Amino acid sequence: MTLTRPASLTDEFLESLVARVPSTGGGTWKLTEVYTGEVLVELPQSTPGDIEAAFATAREAQAEWSQWSVRKRLAVFKRAHTLFVDNAETTTDLIQAESGKNRRMAMEETCDPPMVMSHYLKRAPKLLAPTRRGGPVPLMSSSTEIRQPKGVVGIIAPWNFPFATGISDAIPALMAGNGIVLKPDNKTALSPLYGVSLLEQAGLPKGLFQVVCGEGPDVGPTLIDQANYVMFTGSTATGRMIGERAGRNLIDCCLELGGKNPMVVLDDAVVDDVVTGALFGVFGNTGQICMHIERIYLPDALYDEFRTKFVAAAEGLRLGASYDFEPELGSLISVDHRDRVASHVEDAVAKGATVVTGGRARPDLGPAFFEPTVLEGVTKDMLAGSCETFGPVVALHRYRTVDEAVELANDTDYGLNASVWGTDLKAAEEVARRIESGNVNINDALAAAYASKGTPSGGVKQSGVGARHGDQGLLKYTDVQNLAVLKKPVLGPKPGQDYAEYAKQMLTGLKVMRRTRIR
């Protein structure tokens, strides 16, 4: 198809971005415009030696960066916030070109790093300040909790939100004094490379934030082996391998993995509100959101009304390849992923499910487009009933009692996100607390939880380990140093003192400490 690219995406601009990728082996990967399948740029591929060199460069820069005061480091991000907002249009163009998402989703993705900066600019000074605590002997001792950077953090970012995860996950790590080596997905390396250039314009030292590129099996092991900490967003299968390798290296990691996210609609919910919320929760980013809804559970009394209105709304969504705000849905990331999504629908139909609407690829719109799809009769023996589809596909289910709805929502190995809808907020919250999920939204599908930067966001069960956002989202990138001070050597018995007498004094002291709450 013919499509005019934004004026910002010149060959010179794209070449300047990929020139940042270390590559001595000469290999390249054809990074395409998803809407058309045309090659945008040849992306250099990094060898294991290139990755080792990138870590060495980042480590050298980090040694100096870690000695900057917190205030001086945060000043970089105050300037970066302005640059990210002022250049949001160019970032949006890059995100659309490399991922195929519609412009609304691309623009909203550009907002995530500034939101993260804003939050941690306020919280980081307190979180990173030394905290003095009591010691074992009142008045004679103290201990201080000192937060030290891990060193160089390896970040492996996914293709569905390359800018938000690639840059936002790095921000608190950098504020804490770490260096970064980022491996974006080959398909979506341009926007994070641009983000690094903006950070350097804001004063981030050159070399501190490295970007390496390559297929996961080729570059992942070296990255993990070189890192002091790993942040990964992606599939559960890959996350398990990363966790195992990190464990062998005795380094920590944070893993945000897959989901099979449910929406539970209570009988007092306003159907029109639920339809609007479900449209975004199911079809936002063409269903390629880790926290998007793939299962909707409805009471018998609301099922038919919701089904009618939701299907009509889904059929009315505007699909298209365009660099303006007209399309409501964009493309899937690739033809391979389109085929994977289609295989889930085909498997469901072969095993007895019904396609209420959609279910087809749309090559007339672009190579990887797929219609918004609503299924009924999906069961757990189907791929669409048990595995993460990660596309614009949802299954509708009836339930009779709230207990049944909760049981169905929890009947999965995943636990990343869930949604509960109802006008009685207390009752809705009681249901939400029963759902086994790291994030639960009431009267919203996913954005309320993810946008709450002050609260940790992560998965349970097979959906991950650790969290981003909140205090935990920064402190995870630090090691704790316990600096203990004893004014005089008063611990232990005095020379020549009878130990039985000392033990009696020690036990008496413990009783006094408990009564007086001295710790």
Coordinates of C-alpha atoms in Angstrom, one line a residue, residues 65-290:
W65 CA 27.9 9.1 37.6
S66 CA 27.4 7.2 40.9
Q67 CA 29.5 9.9 42.5
W68 CA 27.3 12.7 41.4
S69 CA 25.0 14.0 44.1
V70 CA 21.4 12.9 43.8
R71 CA 20.4 16.5 43.3
K72 CA 22.8 16.8 40.4
R73 CA 21.6 13.5 38.8
L74 CA 18.0 14.6 39.1
A75 CA 18.7 17.9 37.4
V76 CA 19.3 15.9 34.2
F77 CA 15.8 14.5 34.4
K78 CA 14.2 17.9 35.1
R79 CA 15.7 19.0 31.7
A80 CA 14.8 15.7 30.1
H81 CA 11.1 16.0 31.1
T82 CA 10.9 19.2 29.0
L83 CA 12.7 17.6 26.0
F84 CA 10.5 14.5 26.1
V85 CA 7.3 16.6 26.1
D86 CA 8.6 19.0 23.4
N87 CA 9.6 16.2 21.1
A88 CA 6.6 14.0 21.6
E89 CA 5.4 14.3 18.0
T90 CA 8.7 12.9 16.6
T91 CA 8.6 10.1 19.1
T92 CA 5.1 9.3 18.2
D93 CA 6.1 9.1 14.5
L94 CA 8.8 6.6 15.3
I95 CA 6.6 4.5 17.5
Q96 CA 3.9 4.3 14.8
A97 CA 6.4 3.5 12.0
E98 CA 8.1 0.7 13.9
S99 CA 5.1 -0.9 15.7
G100 CA 2.1 -0.1 13.5
K101 CA 0.0 1.1 16.4
N102 CA -2.6 3.8 16.0
R103 CA -1.6 7.4 16.8
R104 CA -3.5 7.7 20.0
M105 CA -1.7 4.7 21.5
A106 CA 1.7 5.9 20.2
M107 CA 1.1 9.4 21.6
E108 CA 0.0 8.0 25.0
E109 CA 3.1 5.9 25.1
T110 CA 5.3 9.0 24.8
C111 CA 3.7 10.3 28.0
D112 CA 4.9 7.4 30.2
P113 CA 8.6 8.4 30.6
P114 CA 7.7 12.0 31.6
M115 CA 5.1 10.6 34.1
V116 CA 7.8 8.3 35.6
M117 CA 10.3 11.2 35.8
S118 CA 7.7 13.4 37.5
H119 CA 7.0 10.8 40.2
Y120 CA 10.6 9.9 41.0
L121 CA 11.8 13.5 40.9
K122 CA 9.7 13.9 43.9
R123 CA 10.4 10.6 45.6
A124 CA 14.0 9.8 44.8
P125 CA 15.6 12.4 47.2
K126 CA 13.9 10.7 50.1
L127 CA 14.3 7.2 48.9
L128 CA 18.0 7.6 48.2
A129 CA 18.9 9.6 51.3
P130 CA 20.8 7.8 54.1
T131 CA 18.4 6.7 56.8
R132 CA 19.8 6.6 60.4
R133 CA 18.4 3.9 62.7
G134 CA 19.1 2.7 66.1
G135 CA 21.9 0.3 67.0
P136 CA 22.0 -2.6 69.5
V137 CA 23.2 -0.4 72.4
P138 CA 21.1 2.7 73.1
L139 CA 23.0 6.0 72.9
M140 CA 26.3 4.2 72.3
S141 CA 25.6 2.8 68.8
S142 CA 23.7 3.5 65.6
S143 CA 23.2 2.1 62.1
T144 CA 22.6 3.9 58.8
E145 CA 20.9 2.5 55.8
I146 CA 22.7 3.6 52.7
R147 CA 21.4 3.0 49.2
Q148 CA 24.2 2.0 46.8
P149 CA 23.6 1.6 43.0
K150 CA 23.8 -2.0 41.7
G151 CA 26.2 -1.1 38.9
V152 CA 25.1 -1.6 35.3
V153 CA 21.5 -2.7 34.8
G154 CA 20.5 -4.9 31.8
I155 CA 17.1 -4.1 30.4
I156 CA 15.3 -6.3 27.9
A157 CA 12.4 -4.4 26.5
P158 CA 9.4 -5.8 24.4
W159 CA 8.1 -4.6 21.1
N160 CA 4.6 -3.7 22.2
F161 CA 5.6 -0.6 24.2
P162 CA 9.3 -0.1 23.3
F163 CA 9.6 3.5 24.3
A164 CA 7.6 3.3 27.6
T165 CA 9.4 0.2 28.8
G166 CA 12.8 0.8 27.3
I167 CA 13.1 4.3 28.7
S168 CA 10.8 4.3 31.7
D169 CA 12.4 1.3 33.3
A170 CA 15.8 2.9 32.9
I171 CA 14.8 6.2 34.6
P172 CA 14.7 5.1 38.2
A173 CA 17.8 2.9 37.7
L174 CA 19.7 5.9 36.4
M175 CA 18.5 8.2 39.2
A176 CA 19.8 5.6 41.6
G177 CA 23.3 5.9 40.1
N178 CA 23.4 3.0 37.8
G179 CA 24.4 2.6 34.2
I180 CA 22.2 0.9 31.5
V181 CA 22.6 -1.5 28.7
L182 CA 19.3 -1.8 26.9
K183 CA 18.3 -4.5 24.4
P184 CA 15.1 -3.5 22.6
D185 CA 13.4 -5.8 20.3
N186 CA 14.8 -5.6 16.8
K187 CA 11.4 -4.6 15.4
T188 CA 11.1 -1.6 17.7
A189 CA 14.6 -0.2 18.4
L190 CA 14.2 3.3 16.9
S191 CA 12.1 5.0 19.6
P192 CA 14.2 3.9 22.5
L193 CA 17.4 5.0 20.6
Y194 CA 15.7 8.4 20.2
G195 CA 14.9 8.4 23.9
V196 CA 18.6 7.9 24.8
S197 CA 19.6 10.8 22.5
L198 CA 17.1 13.1 24.3
L199 CA 18.5 12.0 27.7
E200 CA 22.0 12.8 26.5
Q201 CA 20.8 16.2 25.3
A202 CA 19.5 16.8 28.8
G203 CA 23.0 16.1 30.2
L204 CA 23.2 12.4 30.8
P205 CA 26.9 11.4 30.4
K206 CA 27.8 9.8 27.1
G207 CA 28.3 6.1 27.3
L208 CA 26.2 5.7 30.5
F209 CA 23.2 4.4 28.5
Q210 CA 24.1 1.8 25.9
V211 CA 21.8 0.2 23.4
V212 CA 22.6 -3.2 21.9
C213 CA 20.6 -5.0 19.3
G214 CA 20.1 -8.6 18.2
E215 CA 17.8 -11.6 18.4
G216 CA 17.2 -12.7 22.0
P217 CA 19.0 -16.1 21.9
D218 CA 22.0 -14.4 20.3
V219 CA 22.5 -11.6 22.7
G220 CA 20.5 -12.3 25.8
P221 CA 22.9 -14.7 27.5
T222 CA 25.8 -12.3 27.2
L223 CA 23.7 -9.4 28.5
I224 CA 22.6 -11.3 31.5
D225 CA 26.1 -12.6 32.3
Q226 CA 27.5 -9.0 32.2
A227 CA 24.7 -7.3 34.2
N228 CA 24.4 -6.6 37.9
Y229 CA 20.6 -6.6 37.7
V230 CA 18.1 -7.5 34.9
M231 CA 14.8 -5.9 34.1
F232 CA 12.7 -7.9 31.6
T233 CA 9.2 -7.5 30.1
G234 CA 8.0 -10.3 27.9
S235 CA 6.7 -13.8 27.8
T236 CA 6.6 -16.2 30.7
A237 CA 8.6 -18.8 28.9
T238 CA 11.5 -16.3 28.2
G239 CA 11.2 -14.9 31.7
R240 CA 11.7 -18.3 33.2
M241 CA 14.9 -18.7 31.3
I242 CA 16.2 -15.3 32.3
G243 CA 15.3 -15.9 35.9
E244 CA 17.2 -19.2 35.9
R245 CA 20.3 -17.6 34.4
A246 CA 20.2 -14.6 36.7
G247 CA 19.9 -17.0 39.6
R248 CA 23.0 -18.9 38.5
N249 CA 24.9 -15.6 38.4
L250 CA 23.5 -14.6 41.9
I251 CA 22.1 -11.4 40.6
D252 CA 18.5 -10.2 41.1
C253 CA 15.9 -9.6 38.4
C254 CA 12.5 -8.2 37.9
L255 CA 10.2 -10.0 35.4
E256 CA 6.9 -8.7 34.1
L257 CA 5.4 -11.6 32.1
G258 CA 2.3 -12.7 30.4
G259 CA -1.4 -12.6 31.4
K260 CA -4.8 -14.0 30.6
N261 CA -6.6 -11.1 32.2
P262 CA -10.2 -11.3 33.3
M263 CA -13.0 -8.7 33.6
V264 CA -15.8 -9.4 36.0
V265 CA -19.0 -7.4 35.5
L266 CA -21.2 -7.3 38.6
D267 CA -25.0 -7.2 38.2
D268 CA -25.2 -3.5 39.3
A269 CA -22.8 -2.3 36.6
V270 CA -23.8 0.4 34.1
V271 CA -23.6 -1.6 30.8
D272 CA -22.8 1.4 28.6
D273 CA -19.8 2.3 30.8
V274 CA -18.6 -1.3 30.8
V275 CA -18.9 -1.4 27.0
T276 CA -16.8 1.8 26.7
G277 CA -14.2 0.5 29.2
A278 CA -14.0 -3.0 27.6
L279 CA -13.4 -1.5 24.1
F280 CA -10.2 0.0 25.3
G281 CA -9.3 -2.9 27.6
V282 CA -9.7 -5.5 24.9
F283 CA -8.7 -3.6 21.7
G284 CA -6.3 -0.9 22.9
N285 CA -3.0 -1.2 21.1
T286 CA -4.8 -3.8 19.0
G287 CA -4.8 -6.1 22.0
Q288 CA -1.1 -6.0 22.4
I289 CA -1.0 -4.8 26.0
C290 CA 0.3 -7.1 28.7

